[in-house]
PDB file of C-alpha atoms in Angstrom:
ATOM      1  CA  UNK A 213      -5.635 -17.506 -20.251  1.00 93.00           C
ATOM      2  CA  UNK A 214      -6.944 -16.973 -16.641  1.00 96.00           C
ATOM      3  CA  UNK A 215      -7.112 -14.293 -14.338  1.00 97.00           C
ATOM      4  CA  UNK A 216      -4.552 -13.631 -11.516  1.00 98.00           C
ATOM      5  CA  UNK A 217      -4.831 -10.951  -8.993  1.00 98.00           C
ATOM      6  CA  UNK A 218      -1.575  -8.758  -8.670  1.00 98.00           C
ATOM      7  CA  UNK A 219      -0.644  -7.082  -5.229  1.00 97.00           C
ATOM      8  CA  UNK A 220       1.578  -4.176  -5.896  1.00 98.00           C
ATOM      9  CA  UNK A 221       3.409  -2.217  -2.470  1.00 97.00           C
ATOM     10  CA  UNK A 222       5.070   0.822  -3.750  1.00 98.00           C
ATOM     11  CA  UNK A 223       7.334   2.519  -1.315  1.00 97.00           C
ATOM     12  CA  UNK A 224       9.192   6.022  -1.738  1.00 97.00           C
ATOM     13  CA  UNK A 225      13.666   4.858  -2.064  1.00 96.00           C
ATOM     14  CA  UNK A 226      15.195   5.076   1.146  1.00 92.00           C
ATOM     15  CA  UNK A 227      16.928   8.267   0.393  1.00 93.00           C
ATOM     16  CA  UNK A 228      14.373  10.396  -0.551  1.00 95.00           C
ATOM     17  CA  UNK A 229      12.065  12.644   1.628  1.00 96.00           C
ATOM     18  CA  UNK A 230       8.796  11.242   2.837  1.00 96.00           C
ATOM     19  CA  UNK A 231       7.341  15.008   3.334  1.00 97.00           C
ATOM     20  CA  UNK A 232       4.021  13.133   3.322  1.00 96.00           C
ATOM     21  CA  UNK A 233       4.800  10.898   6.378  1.00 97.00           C
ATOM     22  CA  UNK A 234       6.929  13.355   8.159  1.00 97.00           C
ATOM     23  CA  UNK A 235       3.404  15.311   8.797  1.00 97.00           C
ATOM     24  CA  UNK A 236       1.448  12.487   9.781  1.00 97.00           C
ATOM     25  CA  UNK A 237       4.303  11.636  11.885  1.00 97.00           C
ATOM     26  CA  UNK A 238       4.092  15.005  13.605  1.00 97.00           C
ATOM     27  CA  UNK A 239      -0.518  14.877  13.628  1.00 97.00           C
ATOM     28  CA  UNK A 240       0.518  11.751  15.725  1.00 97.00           C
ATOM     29  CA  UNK A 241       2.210  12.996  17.780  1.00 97.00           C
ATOM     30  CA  UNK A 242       0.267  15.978  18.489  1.00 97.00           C
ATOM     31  CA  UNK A 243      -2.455  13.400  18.915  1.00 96.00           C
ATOM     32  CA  UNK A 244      -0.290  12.024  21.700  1.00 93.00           C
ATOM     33  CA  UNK A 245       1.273   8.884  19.935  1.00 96.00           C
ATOM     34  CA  UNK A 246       4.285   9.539  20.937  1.00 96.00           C
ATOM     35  CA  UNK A 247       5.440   6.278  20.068  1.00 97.00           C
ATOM     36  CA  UNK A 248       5.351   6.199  16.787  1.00 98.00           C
ATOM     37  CA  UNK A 249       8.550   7.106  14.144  1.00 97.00           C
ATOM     38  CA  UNK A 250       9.779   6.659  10.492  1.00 97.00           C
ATOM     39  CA  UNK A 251       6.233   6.808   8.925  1.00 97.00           C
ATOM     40  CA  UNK A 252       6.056   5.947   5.274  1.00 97.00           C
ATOM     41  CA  UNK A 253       3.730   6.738   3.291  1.00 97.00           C
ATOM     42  CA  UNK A 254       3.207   4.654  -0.426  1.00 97.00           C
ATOM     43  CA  UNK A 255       1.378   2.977  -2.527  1.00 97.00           C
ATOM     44  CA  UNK A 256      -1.022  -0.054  -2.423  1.00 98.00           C
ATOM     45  CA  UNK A 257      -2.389  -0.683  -5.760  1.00 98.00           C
ATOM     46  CA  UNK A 258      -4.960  -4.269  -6.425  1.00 97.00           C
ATOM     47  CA  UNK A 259      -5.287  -4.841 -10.102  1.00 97.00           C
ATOM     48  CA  UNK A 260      -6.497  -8.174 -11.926  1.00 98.00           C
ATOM     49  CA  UNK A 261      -4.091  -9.402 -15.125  1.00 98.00           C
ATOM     50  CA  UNK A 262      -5.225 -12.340 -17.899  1.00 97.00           C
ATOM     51  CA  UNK A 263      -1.939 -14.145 -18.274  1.00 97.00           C
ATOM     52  CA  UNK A 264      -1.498 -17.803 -19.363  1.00 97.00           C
ATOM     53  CA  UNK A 265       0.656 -18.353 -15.855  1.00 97.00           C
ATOM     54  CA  UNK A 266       1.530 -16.290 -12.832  1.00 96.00           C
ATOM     55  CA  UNK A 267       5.442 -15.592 -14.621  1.00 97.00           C
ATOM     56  CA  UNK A 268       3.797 -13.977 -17.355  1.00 97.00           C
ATOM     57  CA  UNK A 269       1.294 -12.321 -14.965  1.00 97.00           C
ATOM     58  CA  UNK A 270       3.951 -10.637 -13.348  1.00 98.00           C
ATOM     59  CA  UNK A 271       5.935  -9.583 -15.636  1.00 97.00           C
ATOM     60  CA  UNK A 272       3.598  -8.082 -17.657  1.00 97.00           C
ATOM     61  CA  UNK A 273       2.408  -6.067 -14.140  1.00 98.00           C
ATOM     62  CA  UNK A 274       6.199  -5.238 -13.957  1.00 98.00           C
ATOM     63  CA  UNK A 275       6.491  -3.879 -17.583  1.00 97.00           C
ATOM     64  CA  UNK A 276       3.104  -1.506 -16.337  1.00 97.00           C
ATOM     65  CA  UNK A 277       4.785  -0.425 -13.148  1.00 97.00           C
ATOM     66  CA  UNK A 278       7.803   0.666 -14.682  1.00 96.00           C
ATOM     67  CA  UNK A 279       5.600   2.508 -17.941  1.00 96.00           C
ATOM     68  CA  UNK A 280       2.765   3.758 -15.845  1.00 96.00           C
ATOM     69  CA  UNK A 281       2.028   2.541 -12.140  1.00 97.00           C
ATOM     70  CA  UNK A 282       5.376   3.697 -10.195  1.00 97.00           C
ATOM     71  CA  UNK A 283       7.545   6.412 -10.774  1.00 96.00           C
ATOM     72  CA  UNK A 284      10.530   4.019 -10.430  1.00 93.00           C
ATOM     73  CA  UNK A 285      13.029   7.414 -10.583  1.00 95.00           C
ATOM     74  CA  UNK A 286      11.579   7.868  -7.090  1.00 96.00           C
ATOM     75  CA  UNK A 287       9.776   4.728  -6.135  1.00 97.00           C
ATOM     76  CA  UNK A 288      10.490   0.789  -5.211  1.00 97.00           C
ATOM     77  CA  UNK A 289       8.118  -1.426  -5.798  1.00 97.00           C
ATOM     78  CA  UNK A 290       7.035  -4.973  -5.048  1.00 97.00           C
ATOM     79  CA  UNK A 291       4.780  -7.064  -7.060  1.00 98.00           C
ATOM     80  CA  UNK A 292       2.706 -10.172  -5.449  1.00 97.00           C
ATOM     81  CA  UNK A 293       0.694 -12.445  -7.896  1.00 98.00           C
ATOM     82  CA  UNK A 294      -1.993 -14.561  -6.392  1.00 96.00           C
ATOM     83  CA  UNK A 295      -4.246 -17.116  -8.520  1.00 87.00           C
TER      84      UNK A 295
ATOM     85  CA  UNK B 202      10.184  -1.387  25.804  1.00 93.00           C
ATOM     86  CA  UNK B 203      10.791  -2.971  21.751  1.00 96.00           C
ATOM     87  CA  UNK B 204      10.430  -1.219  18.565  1.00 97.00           C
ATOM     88  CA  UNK B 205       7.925  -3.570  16.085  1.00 98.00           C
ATOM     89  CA  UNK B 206       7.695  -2.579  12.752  1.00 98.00           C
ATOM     90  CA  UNK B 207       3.948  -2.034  11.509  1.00 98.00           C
ATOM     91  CA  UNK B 208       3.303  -2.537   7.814  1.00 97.00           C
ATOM     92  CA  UNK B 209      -0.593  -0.742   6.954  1.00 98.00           C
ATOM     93  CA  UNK B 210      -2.663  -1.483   4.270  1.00 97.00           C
ATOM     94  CA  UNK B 211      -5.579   0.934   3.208  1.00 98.00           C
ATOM     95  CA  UNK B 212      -7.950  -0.106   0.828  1.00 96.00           C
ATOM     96  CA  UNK B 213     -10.995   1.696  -0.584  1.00 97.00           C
ATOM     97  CA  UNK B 214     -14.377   0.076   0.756  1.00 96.00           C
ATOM     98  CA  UNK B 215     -15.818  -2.355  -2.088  1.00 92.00           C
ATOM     99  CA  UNK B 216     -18.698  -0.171  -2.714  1.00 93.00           C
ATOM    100  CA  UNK B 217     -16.977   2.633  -3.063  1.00 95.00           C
ATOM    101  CA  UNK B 218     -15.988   3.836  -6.741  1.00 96.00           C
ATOM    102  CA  UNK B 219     -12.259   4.378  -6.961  1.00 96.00           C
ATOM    103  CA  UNK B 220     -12.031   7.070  -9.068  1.00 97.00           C
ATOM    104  CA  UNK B 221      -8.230   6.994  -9.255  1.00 96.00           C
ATOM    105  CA  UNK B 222      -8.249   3.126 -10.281  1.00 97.00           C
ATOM    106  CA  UNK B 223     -10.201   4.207 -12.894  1.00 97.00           C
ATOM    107  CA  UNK B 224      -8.499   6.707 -13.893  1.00 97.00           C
ATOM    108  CA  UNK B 225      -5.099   4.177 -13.962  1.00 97.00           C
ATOM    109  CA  UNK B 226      -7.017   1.206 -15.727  1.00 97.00           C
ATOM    110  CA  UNK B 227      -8.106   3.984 -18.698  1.00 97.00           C
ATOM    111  CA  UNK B 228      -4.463   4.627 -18.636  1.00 97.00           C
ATOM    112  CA  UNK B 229      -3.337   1.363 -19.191  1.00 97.00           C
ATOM    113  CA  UNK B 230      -5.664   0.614 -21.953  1.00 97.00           C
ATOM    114  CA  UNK B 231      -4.480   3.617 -23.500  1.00 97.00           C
ATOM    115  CA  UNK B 232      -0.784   2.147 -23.229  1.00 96.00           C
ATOM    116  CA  UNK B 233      -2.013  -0.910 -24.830  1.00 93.00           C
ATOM    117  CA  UNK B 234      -2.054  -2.917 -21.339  1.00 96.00           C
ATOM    118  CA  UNK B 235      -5.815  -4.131 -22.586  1.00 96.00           C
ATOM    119  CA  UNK B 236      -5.459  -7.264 -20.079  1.00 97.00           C
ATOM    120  CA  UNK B 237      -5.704  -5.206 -16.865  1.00 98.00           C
ATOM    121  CA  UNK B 238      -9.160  -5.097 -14.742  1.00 97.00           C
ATOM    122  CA  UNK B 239     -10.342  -4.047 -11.566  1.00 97.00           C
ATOM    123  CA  UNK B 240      -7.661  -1.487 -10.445  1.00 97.00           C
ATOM    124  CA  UNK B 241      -7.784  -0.505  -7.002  1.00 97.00           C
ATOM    125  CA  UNK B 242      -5.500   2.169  -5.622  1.00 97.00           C
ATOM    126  CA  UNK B 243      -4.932   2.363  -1.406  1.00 97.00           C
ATOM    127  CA  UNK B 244      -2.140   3.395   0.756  1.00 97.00           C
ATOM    128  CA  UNK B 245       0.589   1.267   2.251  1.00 98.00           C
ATOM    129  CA  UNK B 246       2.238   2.641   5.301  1.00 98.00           C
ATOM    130  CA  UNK B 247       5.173   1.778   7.448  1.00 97.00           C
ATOM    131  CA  UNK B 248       5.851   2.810  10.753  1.00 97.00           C
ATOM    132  CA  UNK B 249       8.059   2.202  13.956  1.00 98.00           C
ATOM    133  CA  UNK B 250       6.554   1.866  16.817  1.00 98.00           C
ATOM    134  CA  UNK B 251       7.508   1.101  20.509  1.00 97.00           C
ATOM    135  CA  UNK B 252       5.747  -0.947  22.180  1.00 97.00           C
ATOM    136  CA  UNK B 253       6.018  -3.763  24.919  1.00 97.00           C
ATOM    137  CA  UNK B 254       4.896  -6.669  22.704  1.00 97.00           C
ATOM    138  CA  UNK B 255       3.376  -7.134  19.435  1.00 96.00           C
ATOM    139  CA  UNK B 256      -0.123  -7.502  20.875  1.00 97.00           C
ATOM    140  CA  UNK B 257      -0.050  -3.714  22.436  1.00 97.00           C
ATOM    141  CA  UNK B 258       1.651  -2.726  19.156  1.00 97.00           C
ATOM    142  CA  UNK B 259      -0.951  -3.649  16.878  1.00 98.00           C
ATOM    143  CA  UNK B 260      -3.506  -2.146  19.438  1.00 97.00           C
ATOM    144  CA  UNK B 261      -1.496   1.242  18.963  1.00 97.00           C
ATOM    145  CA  UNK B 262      -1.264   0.593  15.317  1.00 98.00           C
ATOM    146  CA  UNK B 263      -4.980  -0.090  14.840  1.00 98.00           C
ATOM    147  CA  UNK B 264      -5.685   3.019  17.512  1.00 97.00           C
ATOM    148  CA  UNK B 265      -3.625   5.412  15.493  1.00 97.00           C
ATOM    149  CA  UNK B 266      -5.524   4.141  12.057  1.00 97.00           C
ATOM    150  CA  UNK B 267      -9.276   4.676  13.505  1.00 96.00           C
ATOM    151  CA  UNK B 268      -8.150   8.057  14.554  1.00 96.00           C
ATOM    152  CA  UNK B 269      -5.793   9.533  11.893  1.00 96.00           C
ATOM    153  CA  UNK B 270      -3.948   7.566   9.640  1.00 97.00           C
ATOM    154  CA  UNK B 271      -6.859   5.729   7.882  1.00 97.00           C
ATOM    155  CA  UNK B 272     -10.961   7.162   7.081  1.00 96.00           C
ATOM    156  CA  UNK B 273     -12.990   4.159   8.636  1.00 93.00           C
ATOM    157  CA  UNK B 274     -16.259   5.287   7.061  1.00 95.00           C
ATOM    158  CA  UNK B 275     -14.428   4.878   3.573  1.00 96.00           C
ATOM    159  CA  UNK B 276     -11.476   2.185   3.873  1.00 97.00           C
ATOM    160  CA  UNK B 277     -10.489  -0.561   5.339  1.00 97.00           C
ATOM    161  CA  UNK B 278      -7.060  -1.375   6.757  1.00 97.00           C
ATOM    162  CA  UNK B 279      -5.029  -4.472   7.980  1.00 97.00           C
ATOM    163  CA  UNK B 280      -1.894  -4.141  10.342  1.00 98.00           C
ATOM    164  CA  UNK B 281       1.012  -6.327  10.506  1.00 97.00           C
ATOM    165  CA  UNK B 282       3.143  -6.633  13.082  1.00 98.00           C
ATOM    166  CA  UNK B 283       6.892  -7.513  12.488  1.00 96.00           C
ATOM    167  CA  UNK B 284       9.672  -7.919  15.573  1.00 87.00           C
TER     168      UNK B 284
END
């Protein structure tokens, strides 16, 4: 068994309403970054597994997402193991 | 004039307790997940941005952060830059 270190980006689906970005997208702009659009705002979530390999790692950070981590009704995520 | 894509990643400081990991690693134990450690919970954020290259976008980017999108006395971020 060793440790790996699991990335995790979770992201709202395409189609649904980022309420949360649309206002930072309007604070920027107010702060005069004008050049700035479609802000997103998700989930970045660092978490260390004991697996006996990274396929195992992963799926068993997969298995959490979908139980616990993401709300995968609303979210996408995208899971990155590192030794 | 171009529109780069900027992916953001927000991370708690090190020494700073993440309550909300916490909170997420009890969780998992609770679901049985006993192999998970060290959960950390940020913020990942995408944004468009228009810029003339990628150097002045990620100066933008990294602007933008310091004043609004990210707490510098608390987190950390990164910024990628993607054409």
């Amino acid at each position: 068994m060793k440790n790996y270190k699991a990335k995790i980006y979770i992201t709202l689906r395409e189609n649904i309403l980022d309420v949360q970005g649309k206002a930072v997208e309007h604070a920027l702009h107010s702060l005069e970054f004008n050049n700035f659009s479609d802000v997103r705002i998700g989930k970045y979530v660092e978490l260390i597994v004991l697996a006996q390999n990274d396929g195992q790692a992963e799926e068993m950070v997969k298995s959490a997402c979908d139980k616990l981590i993401a709300n995968p009704i609303i979210e996408d995520y995208t899971v990155e193991i590192i030794e």
